[in-house]
Short mmCIF file of C-alpha atoms in Angstrom, two decimals:
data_model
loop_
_atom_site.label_atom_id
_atom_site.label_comp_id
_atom_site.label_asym_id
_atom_site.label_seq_id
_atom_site.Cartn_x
_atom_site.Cartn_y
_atom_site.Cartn_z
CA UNK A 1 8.99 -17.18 20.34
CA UNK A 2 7.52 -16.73 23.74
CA UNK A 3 8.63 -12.72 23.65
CA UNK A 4 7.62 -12.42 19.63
CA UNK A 5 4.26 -13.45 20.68
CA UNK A 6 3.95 -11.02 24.39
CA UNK A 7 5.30 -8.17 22.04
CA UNK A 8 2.73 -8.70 19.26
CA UNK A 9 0.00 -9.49 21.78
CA UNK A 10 0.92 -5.44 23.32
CA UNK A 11 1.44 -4.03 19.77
CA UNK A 12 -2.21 -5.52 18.88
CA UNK A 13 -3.48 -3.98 21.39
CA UNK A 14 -1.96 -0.79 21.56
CA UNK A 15 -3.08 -0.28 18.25
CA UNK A 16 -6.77 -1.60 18.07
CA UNK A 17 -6.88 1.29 20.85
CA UNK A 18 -5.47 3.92 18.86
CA UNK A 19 -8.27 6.72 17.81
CA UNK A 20 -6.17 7.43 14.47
CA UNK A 21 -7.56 3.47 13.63
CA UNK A 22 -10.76 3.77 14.38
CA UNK A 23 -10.84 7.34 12.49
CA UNK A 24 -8.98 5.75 9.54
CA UNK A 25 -11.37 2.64 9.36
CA UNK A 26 -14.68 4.85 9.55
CA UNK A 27 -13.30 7.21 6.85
CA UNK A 28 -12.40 3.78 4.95
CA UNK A 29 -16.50 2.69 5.17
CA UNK A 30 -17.49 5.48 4.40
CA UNK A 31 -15.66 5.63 0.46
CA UNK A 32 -17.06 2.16 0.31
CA UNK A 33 -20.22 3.26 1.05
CA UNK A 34 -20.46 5.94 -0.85
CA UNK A 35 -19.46 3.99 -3.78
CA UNK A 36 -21.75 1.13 -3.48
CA UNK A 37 -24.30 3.47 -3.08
CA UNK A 38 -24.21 5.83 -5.90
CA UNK A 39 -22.65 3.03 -8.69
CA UNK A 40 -25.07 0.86 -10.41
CA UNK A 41 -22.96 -0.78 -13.23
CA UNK A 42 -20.45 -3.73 -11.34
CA UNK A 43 -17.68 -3.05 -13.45
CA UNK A 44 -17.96 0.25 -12.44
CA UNK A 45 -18.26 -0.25 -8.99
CA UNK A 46 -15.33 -2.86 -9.43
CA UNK A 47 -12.83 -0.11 -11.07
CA UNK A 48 -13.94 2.32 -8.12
CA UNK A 49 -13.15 0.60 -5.37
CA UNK A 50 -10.22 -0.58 -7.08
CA UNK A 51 -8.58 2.53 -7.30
CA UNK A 52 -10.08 4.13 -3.71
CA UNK A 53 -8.13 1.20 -2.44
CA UNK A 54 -4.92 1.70 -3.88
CA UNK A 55 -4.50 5.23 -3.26
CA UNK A 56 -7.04 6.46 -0.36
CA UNK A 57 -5.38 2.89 1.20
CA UNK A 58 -1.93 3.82 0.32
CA UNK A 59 -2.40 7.56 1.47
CA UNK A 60 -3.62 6.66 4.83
CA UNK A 61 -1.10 3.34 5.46
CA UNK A 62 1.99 5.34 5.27
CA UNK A 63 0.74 8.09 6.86
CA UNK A 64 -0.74 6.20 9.94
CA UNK A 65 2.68 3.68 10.05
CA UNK A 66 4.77 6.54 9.94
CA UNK A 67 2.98 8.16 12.79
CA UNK A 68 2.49 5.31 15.13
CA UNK A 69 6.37 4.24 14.92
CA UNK A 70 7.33 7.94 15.66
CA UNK A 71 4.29 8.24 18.63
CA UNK A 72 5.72 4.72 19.61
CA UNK A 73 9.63 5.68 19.48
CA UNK A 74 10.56 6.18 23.05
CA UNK A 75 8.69 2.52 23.91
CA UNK A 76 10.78 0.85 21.33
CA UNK A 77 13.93 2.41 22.84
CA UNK A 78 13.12 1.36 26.26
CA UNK A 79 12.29 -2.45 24.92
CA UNK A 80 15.54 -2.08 23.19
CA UNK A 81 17.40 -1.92 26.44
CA UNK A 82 16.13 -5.62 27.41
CA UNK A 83 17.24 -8.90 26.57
CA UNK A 84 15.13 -8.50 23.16
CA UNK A 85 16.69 -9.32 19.87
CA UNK A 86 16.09 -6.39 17.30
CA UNK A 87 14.47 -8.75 15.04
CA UNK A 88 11.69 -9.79 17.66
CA UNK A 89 11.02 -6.19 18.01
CA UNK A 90 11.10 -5.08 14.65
CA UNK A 91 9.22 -8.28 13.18
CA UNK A 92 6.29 -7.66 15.97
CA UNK A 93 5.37 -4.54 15.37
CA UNK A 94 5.14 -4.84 11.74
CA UNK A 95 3.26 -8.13 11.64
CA UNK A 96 0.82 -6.71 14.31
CA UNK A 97 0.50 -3.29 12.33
CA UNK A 98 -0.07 -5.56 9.45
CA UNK A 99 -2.61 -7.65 11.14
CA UNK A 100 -4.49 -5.55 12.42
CA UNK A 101 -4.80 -2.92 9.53
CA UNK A 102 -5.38 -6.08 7.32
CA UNK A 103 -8.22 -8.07 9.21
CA UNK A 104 -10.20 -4.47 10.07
CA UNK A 105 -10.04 -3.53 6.48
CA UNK A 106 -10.57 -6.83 4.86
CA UNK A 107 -13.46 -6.96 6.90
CA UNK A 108 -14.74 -3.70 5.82
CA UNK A 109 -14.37 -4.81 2.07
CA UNK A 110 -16.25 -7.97 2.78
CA UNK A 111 -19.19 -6.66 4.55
CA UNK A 112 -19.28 -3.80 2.23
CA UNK A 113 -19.05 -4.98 -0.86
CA UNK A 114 -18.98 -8.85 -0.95
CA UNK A 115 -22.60 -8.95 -2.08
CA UNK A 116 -22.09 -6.30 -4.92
CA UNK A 117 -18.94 -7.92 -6.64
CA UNK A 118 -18.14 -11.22 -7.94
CA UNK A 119 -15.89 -13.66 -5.97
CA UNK A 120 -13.01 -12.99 -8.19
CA UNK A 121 -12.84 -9.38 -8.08
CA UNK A 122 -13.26 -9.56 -4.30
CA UNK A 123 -9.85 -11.39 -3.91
CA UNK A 124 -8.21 -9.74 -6.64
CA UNK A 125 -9.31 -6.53 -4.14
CA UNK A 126 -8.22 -8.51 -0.90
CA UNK A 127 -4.91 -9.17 -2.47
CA UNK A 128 -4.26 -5.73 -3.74
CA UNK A 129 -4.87 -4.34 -0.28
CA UNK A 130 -3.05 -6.82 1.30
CA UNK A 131 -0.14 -5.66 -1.14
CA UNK A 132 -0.68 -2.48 -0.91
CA UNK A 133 -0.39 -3.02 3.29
CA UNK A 134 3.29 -4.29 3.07
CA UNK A 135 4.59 -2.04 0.83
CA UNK A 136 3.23 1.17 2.32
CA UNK A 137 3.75 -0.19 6.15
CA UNK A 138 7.46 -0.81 4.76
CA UNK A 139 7.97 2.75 3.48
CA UNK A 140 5.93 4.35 6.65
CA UNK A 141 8.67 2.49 8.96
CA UNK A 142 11.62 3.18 6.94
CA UNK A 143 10.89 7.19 7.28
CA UNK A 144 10.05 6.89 10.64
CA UNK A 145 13.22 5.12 11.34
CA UNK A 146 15.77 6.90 9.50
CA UNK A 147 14.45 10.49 10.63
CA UNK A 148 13.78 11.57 13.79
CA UNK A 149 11.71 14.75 13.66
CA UNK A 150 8.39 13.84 13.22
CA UNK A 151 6.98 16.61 10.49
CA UNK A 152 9.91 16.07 8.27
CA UNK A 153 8.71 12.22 8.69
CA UNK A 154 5.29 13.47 7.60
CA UNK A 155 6.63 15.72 5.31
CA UNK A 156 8.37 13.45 3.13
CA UNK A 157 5.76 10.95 3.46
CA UNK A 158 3.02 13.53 1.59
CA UNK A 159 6.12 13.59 -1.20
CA UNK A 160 6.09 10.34 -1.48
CA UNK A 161 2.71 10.10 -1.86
CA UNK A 162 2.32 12.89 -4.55
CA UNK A 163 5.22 11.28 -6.31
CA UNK A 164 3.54 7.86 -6.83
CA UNK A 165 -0.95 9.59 -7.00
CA UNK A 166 0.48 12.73 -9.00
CA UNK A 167 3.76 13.17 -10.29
CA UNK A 168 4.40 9.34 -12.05
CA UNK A 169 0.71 9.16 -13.63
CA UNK A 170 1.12 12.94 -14.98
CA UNK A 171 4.96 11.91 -16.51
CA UNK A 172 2.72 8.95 -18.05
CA UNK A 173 -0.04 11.11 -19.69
CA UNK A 174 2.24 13.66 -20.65
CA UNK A 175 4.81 11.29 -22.88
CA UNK A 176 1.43 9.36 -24.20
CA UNK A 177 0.28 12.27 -25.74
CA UNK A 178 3.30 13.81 -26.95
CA UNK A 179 4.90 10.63 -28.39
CA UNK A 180 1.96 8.06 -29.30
CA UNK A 181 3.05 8.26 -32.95
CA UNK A 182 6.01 5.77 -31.10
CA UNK A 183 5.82 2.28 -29.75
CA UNK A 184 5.45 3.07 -25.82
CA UNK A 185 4.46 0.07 -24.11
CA UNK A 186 8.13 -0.68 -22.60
CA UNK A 187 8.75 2.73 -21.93
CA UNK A 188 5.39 2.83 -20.14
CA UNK A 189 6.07 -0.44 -18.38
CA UNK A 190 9.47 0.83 -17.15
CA UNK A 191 8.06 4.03 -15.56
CA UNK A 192 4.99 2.40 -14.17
CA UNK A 193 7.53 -0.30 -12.25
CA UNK A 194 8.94 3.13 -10.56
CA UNK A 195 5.26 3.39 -9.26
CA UNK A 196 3.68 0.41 -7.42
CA UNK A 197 0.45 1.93 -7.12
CA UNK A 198 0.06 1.84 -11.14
CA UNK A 199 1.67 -1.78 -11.20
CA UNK A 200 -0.96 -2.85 -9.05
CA UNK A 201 -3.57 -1.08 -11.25
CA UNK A 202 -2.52 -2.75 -14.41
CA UNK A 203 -2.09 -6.27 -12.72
CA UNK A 204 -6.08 -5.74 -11.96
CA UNK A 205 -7.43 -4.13 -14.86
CA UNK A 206 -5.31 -5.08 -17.79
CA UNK A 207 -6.56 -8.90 -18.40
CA UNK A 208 -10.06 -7.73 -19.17
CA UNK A 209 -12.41 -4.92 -20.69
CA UNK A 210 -11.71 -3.06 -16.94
CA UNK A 211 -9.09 -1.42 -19.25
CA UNK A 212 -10.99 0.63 -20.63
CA UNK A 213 -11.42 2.67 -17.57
CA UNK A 214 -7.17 3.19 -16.85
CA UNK A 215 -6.95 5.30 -19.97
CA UNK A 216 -4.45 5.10 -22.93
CA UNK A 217 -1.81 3.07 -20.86
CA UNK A 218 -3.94 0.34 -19.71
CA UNK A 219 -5.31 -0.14 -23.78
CA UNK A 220 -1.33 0.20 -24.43
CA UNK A 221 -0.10 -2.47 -22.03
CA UNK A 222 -3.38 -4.59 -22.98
CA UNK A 223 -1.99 -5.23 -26.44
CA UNK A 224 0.94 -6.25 -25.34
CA UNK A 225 -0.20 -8.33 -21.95
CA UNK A 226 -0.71 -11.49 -23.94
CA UNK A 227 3.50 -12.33 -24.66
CA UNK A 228 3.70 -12.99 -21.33
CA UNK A 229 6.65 -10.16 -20.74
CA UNK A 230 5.16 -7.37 -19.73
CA UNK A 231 2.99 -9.32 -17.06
CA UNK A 232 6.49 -11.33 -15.88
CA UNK A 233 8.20 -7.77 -15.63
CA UNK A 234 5.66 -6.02 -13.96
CA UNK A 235 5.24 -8.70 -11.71
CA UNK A 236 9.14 -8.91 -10.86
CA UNK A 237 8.62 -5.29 -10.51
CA UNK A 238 5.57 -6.04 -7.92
CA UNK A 239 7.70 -8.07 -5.78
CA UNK A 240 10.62 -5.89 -5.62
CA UNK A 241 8.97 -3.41 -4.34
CA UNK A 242 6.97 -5.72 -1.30
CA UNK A 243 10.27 -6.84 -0.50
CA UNK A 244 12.45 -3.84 -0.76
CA UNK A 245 10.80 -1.25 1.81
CA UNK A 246 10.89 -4.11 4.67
CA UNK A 247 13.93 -4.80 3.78
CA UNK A 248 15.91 -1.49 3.78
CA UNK A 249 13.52 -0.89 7.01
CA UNK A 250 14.75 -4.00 8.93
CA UNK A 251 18.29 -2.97 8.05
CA UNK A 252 17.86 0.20 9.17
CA UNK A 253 16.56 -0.59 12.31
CA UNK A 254 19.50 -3.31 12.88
CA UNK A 255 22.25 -0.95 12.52
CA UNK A 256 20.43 2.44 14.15
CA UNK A 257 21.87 3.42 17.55
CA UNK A 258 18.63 4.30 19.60
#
């Protein structure tokens, strides 16, 4: 326990120092500000910030965990050769990246907008970005880990991003409006589990007239939201996909030969 908490006290640190953080986080305050400034309506402002956190979050998470475990890559080899367990190392750094990334941007969503929103859409938004921190931190260290070269890290990480902002939503609208003669709310539901981003989005919006701002598929999955399955498979789906990236990640890490 004693080296868990000297490594996570350096990784804290280290990181709170990092420019790319303090970039991130004004870029971050700024969205927010921009939205609380120009939206009057609450809802509005609610669905907004909503979806600036789940994708300018998302988009800026796996980029900037992806990037600080390949800037960091040579330290974790040389705390590798000490009397360390892997698990100590690996658990450290991603409960300080976590941390620290949580508490700084929690904080900006408090201060920002805790006086514009009521106190149950400010933790449904605390929780989604909390959410959205795991999963994304996950993926960010499981590309990092498994290649080497840093722009094919980055690389793959912008596909993975348009794959879950772009190419999953456009699959969505596409089969909505060539097929909504048919009953699509499974099929929906089974490609928005490929998509965490959307899950998210429907776990937030769907219970209420916030709907009516995620288009055709939020009305479709509304209907059905009351039996009770779509909401237990979507939020199966949810928690595969927090526990899956860490997962792989951690595995990765265990067997890789630094």
């Amino acid at each position: 326990m004693k080296k868990f908490n000297t490594l996570f006290k350096y990784e804290s640190m280290a990181l709170a120092k990092s420019r790319w953080l303090w970039i991130y986080l004004i870029a971050f305050n700024l969205i927010l500000f921009s939205l609380r400034y120009f939206s009057n309506d609450p809802q509005q402002l609610f669905v907004s910030t909503m979806n600036s956190v789940l994708f300018f979050h998302s988009i800026g998470l796996l980029l900037f965990s992806t990037l600080s475990w390949q800037n960091n890559s040579e330290f974790i080899s040389l705390i590798l050769t000490q009397p360390i367990e892997r698990k100590t190392v690996f658990l450290a750094r991603l409960s300080s990246f976590c941390l620290c990334i949580g508490i700084s941007t929690g904080l900006s969503l408090i201060l920002q907008m805790g006086a514009s929103l009521h106190l149950n859409e400010s933790i449904r938004l605390l929780a989604s970005q909390t959410v959205i921190e795991i999963i994304f931190t996950g993926i960010g260290f499981l590309l990092a880990i498994q290649i080497q070269d840093r722009l094919k890290a980055m690389a793959i990480a912008a596909a993975v991003i348009l794959l879950f902002c772009l190419v999953l939503d456009g699959l969505n609208l596409w089969i909505i409006i060539n097929y909504s003669a048919y009953p699509l709310e499974k099929l929906i539901l089974g490609l928005s589990s490929l998509n965490p981003l959307a899950l998210l989005k429907y776990q937030n919006l769907a219970n209420d007239e916030s709907s009516l701002w995620i288009g055709y598929a939020g009305l479709l999955l509304r209907r059905a939201w009351e039996t009770g399955f779509i909401k237990a498979v979507s939020s199966l789906a949810l928690l595969l996909w927090i526990l899956t990236p860490i997962s792989v990640a951690w595995l990765r890490f265990k067997r890789k030969d630094f």
